[in-house]
Coordinates of C-alpha atoms and ligand atoms in Angstrom, one line a residue:
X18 CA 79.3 -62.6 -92.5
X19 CA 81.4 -59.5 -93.1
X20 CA 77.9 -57.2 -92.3
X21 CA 77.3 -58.8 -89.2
X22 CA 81.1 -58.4 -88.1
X23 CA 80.8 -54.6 -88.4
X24 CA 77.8 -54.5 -86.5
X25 CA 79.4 -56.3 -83.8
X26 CA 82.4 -53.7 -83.8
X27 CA 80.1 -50.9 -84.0
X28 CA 77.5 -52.1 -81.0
X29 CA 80.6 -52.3 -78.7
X30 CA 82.0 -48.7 -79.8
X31 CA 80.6 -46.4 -77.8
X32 CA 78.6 -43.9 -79.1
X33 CA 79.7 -40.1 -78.2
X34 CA 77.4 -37.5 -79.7
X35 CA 78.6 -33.7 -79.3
X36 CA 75.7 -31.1 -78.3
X37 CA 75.9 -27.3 -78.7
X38 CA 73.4 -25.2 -77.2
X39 CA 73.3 -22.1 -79.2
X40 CA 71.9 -18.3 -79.4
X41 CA 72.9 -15.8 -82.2
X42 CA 76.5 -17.6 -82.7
X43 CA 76.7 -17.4 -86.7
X44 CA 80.0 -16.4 -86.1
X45 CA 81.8 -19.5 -84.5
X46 CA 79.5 -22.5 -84.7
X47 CA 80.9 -23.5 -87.5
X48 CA 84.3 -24.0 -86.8
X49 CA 83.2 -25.4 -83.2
X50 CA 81.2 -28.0 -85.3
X51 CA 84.1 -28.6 -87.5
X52 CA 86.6 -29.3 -84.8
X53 CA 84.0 -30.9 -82.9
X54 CA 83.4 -33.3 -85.5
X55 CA 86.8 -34.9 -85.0
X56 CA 86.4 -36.2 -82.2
X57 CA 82.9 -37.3 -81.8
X58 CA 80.2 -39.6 -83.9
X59 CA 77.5 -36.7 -84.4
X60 CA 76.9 -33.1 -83.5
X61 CA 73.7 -31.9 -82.6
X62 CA 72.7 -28.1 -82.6
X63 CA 70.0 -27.1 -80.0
X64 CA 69.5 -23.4 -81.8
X65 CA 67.4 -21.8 -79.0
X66 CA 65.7 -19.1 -81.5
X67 CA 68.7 -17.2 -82.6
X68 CA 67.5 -14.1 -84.5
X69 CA 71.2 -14.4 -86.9
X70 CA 72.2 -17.6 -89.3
X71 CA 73.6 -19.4 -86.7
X72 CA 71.4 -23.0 -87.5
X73 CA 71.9 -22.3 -91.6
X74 CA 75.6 -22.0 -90.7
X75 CA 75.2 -25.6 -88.4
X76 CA 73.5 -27.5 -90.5
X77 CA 76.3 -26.5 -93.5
X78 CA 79.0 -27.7 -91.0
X79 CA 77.2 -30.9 -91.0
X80 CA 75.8 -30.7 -87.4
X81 CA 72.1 -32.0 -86.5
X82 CA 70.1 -28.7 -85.9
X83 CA 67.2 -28.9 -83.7
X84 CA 65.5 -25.5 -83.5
X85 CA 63.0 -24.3 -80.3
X86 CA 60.6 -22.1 -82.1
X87 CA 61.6 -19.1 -79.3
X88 CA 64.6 -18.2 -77.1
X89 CA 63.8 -20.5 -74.0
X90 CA 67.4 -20.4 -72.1
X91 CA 70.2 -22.0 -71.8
X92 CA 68.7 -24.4 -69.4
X93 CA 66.1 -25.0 -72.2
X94 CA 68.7 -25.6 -74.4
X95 CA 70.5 -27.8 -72.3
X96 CA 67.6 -29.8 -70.9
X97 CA 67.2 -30.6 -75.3
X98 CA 70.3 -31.4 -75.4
X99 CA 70.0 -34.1 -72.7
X100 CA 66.6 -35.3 -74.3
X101 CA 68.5 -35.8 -77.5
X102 CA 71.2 -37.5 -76.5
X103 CA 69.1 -40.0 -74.4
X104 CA 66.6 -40.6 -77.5
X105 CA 69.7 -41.1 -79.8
X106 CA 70.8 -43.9 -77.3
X107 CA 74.1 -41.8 -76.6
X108 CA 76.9 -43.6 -74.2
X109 CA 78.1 -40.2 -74.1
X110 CA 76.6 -36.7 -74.2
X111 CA 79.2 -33.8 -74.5
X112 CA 77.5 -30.7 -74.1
X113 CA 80.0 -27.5 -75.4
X114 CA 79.2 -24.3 -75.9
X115 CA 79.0 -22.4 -79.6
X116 CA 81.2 -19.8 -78.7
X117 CA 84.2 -20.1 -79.1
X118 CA 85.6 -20.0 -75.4
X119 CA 85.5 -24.0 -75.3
X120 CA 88.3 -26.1 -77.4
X121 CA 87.1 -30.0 -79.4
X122 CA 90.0 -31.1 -78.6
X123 CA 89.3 -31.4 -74.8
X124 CA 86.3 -33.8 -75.7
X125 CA 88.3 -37.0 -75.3
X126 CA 90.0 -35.6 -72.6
X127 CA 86.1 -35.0 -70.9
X128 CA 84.7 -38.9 -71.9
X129 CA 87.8 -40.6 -70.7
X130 CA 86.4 -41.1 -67.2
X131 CA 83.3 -42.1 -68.5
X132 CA 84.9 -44.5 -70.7
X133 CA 86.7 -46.4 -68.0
X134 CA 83.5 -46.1 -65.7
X135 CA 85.3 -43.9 -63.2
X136 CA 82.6 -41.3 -63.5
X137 CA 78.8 -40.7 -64.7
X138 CA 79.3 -37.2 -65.3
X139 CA 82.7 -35.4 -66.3
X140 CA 82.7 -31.3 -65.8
X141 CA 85.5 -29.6 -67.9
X142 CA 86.9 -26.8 -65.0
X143 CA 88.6 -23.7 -65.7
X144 CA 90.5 -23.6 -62.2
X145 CA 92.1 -26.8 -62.5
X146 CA 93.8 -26.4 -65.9
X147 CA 97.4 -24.4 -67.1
X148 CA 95.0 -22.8 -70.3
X149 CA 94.4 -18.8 -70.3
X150 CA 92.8 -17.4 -66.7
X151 CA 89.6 -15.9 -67.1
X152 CA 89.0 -12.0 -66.3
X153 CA 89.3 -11.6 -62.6
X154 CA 85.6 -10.6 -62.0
X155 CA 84.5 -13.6 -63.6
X156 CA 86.6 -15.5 -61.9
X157 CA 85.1 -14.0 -58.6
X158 CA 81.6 -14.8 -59.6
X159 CA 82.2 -18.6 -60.1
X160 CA 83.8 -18.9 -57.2
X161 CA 80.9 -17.3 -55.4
X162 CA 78.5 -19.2 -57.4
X163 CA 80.5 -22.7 -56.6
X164 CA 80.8 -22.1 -53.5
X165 CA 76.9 -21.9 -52.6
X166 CA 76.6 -24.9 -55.2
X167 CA 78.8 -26.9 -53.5
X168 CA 77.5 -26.3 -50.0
X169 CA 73.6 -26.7 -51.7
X170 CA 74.8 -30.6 -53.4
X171 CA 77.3 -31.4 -50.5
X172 CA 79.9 -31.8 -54.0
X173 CA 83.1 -30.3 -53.3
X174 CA 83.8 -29.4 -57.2
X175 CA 86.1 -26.1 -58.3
X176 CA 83.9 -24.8 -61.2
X177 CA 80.2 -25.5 -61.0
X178 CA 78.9 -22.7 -63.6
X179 CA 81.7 -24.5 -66.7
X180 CA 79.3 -25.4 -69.5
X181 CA 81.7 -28.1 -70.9
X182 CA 80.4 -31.2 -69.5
X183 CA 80.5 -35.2 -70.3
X184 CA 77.1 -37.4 -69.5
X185 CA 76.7 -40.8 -69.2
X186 CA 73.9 -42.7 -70.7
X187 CA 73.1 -43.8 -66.9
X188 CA 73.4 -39.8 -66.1
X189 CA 70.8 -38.9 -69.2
X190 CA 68.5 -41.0 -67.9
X191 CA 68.6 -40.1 -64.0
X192 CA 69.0 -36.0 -64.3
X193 CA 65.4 -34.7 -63.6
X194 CA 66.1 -30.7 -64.6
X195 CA 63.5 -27.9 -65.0
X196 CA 65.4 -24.8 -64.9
X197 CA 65.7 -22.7 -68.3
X198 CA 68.2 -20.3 -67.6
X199 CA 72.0 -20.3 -66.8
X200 CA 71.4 -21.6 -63.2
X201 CA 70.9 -25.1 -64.8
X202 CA 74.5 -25.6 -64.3
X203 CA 73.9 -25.4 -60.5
X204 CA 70.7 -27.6 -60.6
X205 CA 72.7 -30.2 -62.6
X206 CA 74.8 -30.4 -59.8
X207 CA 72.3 -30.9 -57.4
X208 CA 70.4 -33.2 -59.7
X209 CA 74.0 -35.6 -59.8
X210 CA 74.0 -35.8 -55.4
X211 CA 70.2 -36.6 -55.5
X212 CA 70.5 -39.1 -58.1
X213 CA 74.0 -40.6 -56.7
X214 CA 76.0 -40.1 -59.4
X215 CA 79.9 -40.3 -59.9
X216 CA 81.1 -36.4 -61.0
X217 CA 84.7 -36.3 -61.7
X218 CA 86.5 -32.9 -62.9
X219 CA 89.1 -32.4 -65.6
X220 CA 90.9 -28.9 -66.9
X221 CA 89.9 -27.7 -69.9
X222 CA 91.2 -24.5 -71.4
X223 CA 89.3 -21.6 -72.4
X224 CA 90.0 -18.5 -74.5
X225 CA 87.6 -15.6 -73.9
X226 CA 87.9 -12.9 -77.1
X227 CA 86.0 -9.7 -76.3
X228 CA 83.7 -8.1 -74.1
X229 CA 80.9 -10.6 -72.3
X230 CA 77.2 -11.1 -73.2
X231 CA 75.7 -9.6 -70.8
X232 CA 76.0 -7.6 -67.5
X233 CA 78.7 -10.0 -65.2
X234 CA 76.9 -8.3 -61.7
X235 CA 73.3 -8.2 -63.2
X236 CA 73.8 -11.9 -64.6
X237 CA 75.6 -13.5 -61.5
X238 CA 73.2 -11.8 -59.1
X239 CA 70.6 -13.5 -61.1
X240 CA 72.0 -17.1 -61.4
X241 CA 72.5 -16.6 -57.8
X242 CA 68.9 -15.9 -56.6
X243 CA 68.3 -18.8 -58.5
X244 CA 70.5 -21.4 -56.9
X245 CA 69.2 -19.8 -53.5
X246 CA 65.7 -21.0 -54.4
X247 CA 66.7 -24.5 -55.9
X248 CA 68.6 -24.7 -52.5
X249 CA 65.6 -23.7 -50.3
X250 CA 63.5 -26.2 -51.6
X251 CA 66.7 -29.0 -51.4
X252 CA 68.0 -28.2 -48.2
X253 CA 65.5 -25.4 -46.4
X254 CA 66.7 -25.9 -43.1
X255 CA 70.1 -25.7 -44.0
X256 CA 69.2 -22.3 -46.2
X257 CA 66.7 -21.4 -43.1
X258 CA 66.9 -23.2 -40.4
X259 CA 70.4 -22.7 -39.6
X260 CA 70.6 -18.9 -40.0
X261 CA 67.0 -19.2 -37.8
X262 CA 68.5 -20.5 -35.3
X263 CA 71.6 -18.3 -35.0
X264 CA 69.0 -15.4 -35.0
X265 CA 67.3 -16.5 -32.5
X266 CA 70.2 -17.2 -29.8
X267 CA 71.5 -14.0 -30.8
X268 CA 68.6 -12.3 -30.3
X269 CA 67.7 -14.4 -27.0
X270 CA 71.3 -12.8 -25.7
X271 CA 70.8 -9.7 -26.1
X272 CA 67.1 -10.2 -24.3
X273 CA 68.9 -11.5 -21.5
X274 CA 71.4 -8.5 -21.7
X275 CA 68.1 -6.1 -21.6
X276 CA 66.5 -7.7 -18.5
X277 CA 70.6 -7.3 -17.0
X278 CA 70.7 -3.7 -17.9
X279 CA 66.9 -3.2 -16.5
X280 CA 67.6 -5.3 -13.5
X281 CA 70.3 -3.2 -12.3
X282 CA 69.7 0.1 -13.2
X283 CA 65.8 0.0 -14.2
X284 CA 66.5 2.0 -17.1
X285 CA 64.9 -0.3 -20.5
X286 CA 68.3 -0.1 -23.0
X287 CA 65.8 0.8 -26.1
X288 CA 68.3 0.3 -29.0
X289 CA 69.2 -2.9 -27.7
X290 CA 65.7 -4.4 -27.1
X291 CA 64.5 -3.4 -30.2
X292 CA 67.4 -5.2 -31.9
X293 CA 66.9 -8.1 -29.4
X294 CA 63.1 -8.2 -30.9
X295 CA 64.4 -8.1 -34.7
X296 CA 66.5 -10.7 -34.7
X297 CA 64.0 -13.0 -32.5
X298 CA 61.5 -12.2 -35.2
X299 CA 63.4 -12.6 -38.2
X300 CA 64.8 -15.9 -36.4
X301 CA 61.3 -17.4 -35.8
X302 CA 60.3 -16.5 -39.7
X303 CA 63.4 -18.2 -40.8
X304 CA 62.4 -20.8 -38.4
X305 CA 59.0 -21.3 -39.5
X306 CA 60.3 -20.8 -43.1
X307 CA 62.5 -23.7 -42.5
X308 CA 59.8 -26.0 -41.3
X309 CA 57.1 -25.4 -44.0
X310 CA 59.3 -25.6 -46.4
X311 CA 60.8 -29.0 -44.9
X312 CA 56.9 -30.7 -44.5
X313 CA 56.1 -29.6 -48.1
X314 CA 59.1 -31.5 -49.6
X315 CA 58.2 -34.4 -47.3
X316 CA 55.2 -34.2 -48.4
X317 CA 55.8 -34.1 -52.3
X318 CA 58.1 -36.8 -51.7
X319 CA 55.7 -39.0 -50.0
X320 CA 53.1 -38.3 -53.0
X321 CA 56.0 -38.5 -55.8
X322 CA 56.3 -42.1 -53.6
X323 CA 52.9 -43.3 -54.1
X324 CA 52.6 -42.3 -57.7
X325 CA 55.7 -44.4 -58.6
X326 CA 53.8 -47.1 -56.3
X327 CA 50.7 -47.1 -58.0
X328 CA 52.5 -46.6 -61.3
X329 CA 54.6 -49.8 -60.6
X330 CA 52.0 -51.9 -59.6
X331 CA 50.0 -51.3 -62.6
X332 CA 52.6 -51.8 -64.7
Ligands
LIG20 N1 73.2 -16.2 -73.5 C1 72.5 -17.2 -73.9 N2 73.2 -18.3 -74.4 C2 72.5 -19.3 -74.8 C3 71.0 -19.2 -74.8 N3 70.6 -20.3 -75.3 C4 71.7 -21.0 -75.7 N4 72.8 -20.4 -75.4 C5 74.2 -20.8 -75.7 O1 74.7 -21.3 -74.5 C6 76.2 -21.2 -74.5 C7 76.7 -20.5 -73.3 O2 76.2 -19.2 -73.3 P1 77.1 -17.9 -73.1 O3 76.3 -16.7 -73.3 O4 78.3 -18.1 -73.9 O5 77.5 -18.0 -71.6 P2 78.9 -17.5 -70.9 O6 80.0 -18.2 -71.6 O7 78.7 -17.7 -69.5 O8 78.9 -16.0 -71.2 P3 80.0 -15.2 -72.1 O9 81.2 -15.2 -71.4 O10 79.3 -13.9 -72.2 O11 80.1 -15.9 -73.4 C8 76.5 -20.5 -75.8 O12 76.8 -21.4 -76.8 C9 75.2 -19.8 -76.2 O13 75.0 -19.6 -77.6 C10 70.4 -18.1 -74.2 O14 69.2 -18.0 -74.1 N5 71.1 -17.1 -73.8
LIG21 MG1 80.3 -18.0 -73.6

């Protein structure tokens, strides 16, 4: 009797499994995993091919190491993360990062909403909380970077690039990702409108010690291009169309101010019609950008369709 009992208990206690991806961080991941482990039922490592001990140093903290045989990403590591936590039949994935900058003890405060069904996915922001304000540049580049995301998902969220994040096991299942770098943050967030997901956000604190990674200009312009193109296959007339259109009128306008200019003094304003012609070119491009890009997505769509069609009716 007393076996069964416990079973009982422990099928109705959710399960909440910790994930850390992780690159060349022999230096913290063990205390993260230690504090971690306080607050959670397992701890996974996703070690992404760090070159230092950082998965001898995981797996002596007692966390799960899972290794990718070469440095794929963070979005790699992420998209592991997710696969592990929906093979290990997790009610909820928190995914932290191995650094340092992220603190356990916010975990519980990141699977509450989950736990009372409020949301699907919980994203721990650093603008929301009273913790320590990170460096102003950074700050600039999040913003930047959340603000595109934001118009790109139609989510109105305050920190879309925070790597602190809760999943559901409804959210593991529905997030369709392919990205392998740090722009997986912003594809998430598209992922969570396309799929219809709750998102709620919570402050977390972070502590940054030293210098970062890598170049904050370099690395932002990059994540940036990337959300561009996950936004011009999402939404290309908004990333196209839109601005095609505005090029267009404009240019049309100053056409019309040309033919004015000639009309009354039959003198052909040259700086001004060759403006006029740039902007009615670049419009049309964007234009025809816009609607190319608009009938291919229909068109995977209609084909992604009609193989879950044919895969349903064989099934
Ligand atoms: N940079 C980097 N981090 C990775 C990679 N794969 C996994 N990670 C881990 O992803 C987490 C977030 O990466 P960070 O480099 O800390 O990203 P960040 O916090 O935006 O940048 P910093 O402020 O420089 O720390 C850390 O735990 C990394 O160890 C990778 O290929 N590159
Ligand atoms: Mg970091």
């Amino acid at each position: 009797m007393a076996n069964l009992k416990t079973t009982e208990n422990e099928r109705h206690k959710p399960r909440i499994i910790a994930a850390i991806p992780c690159f060349n961080e022999e230096r913290f991941i063990g205390s993260v995993i230690l504090k971690a482990k306080k607050h959670v039922d397992r701890v996974l490592v996703i070690d992404d091919g760090s070159s230092d001990a950082s998965a001898e140093v995981a797996g002596e903290a007692g966390a799960i190491v899972y290794r990718h045989d070469c440095n794929k990403g963070y979005g790699a590591a992420v998209r592991t993360a997710l696969q592990k936590g929906r093979e290990q039949n997790a009610d909820i994935l928190v995914i932290i990062d191995g650094d340092g900058q992220h603190d356990p003890a916010d975990i519980s405060r990141l699977a509450k909403p989950i736990l009372t069904g409020e949301a699907e996915v919980v994203i721990g922001s650093r603008f929301l909380g009273e913790g320590q304000r990170s460096p102003f540049y950074r700050r600039l580049g999040q913003r930047v970077l959340t603000a595109v995301t934001n118009v790109g998902s139609g989510h109105k969220l305050s920190d879309s690039q925070s790597g602190f994040r809760a999943y559901s096991s409804k959210a593991l299942r529905e997030l369709n990702l392919s990205e392998n770098g740090m722009s997986v943050s912003s594809e998430i967030q598209f992922a969570i409108s396309k799929a219809g997901l709750k998102v709620a956000e919570v402050p977390i604190s972070v502590s940054y010690v030293g210098k970062a990674k890598r170049n904050p200009v370099g690395h932002g312009m990059n994540v940036l291009s990337r959300v561009l193109v996950l936004m011009s296959l999402r939404q290309p007339l908004l990333l196209f169309g839109i601005p095609g259109i505005v090029l267009l009128i404009g240019g049309l306008a100053l056409g019309i101010r040309v033919l004015d200019i000639y009309s009354k003094s039959s003198t052909l304003a040259i700086g001004t019609f060759l403006t006029a012609m740039l902007l009615c070119l670049t419009g049309v491009l964007a234009l025809f950008a816009a609607l190319m890009l608009q009938s291919m997505k229909e068109l995977m769509r209609r084909e992604w369709d009609r193989f879950e069609r044919t895969e349903n009716s064989q099934q």
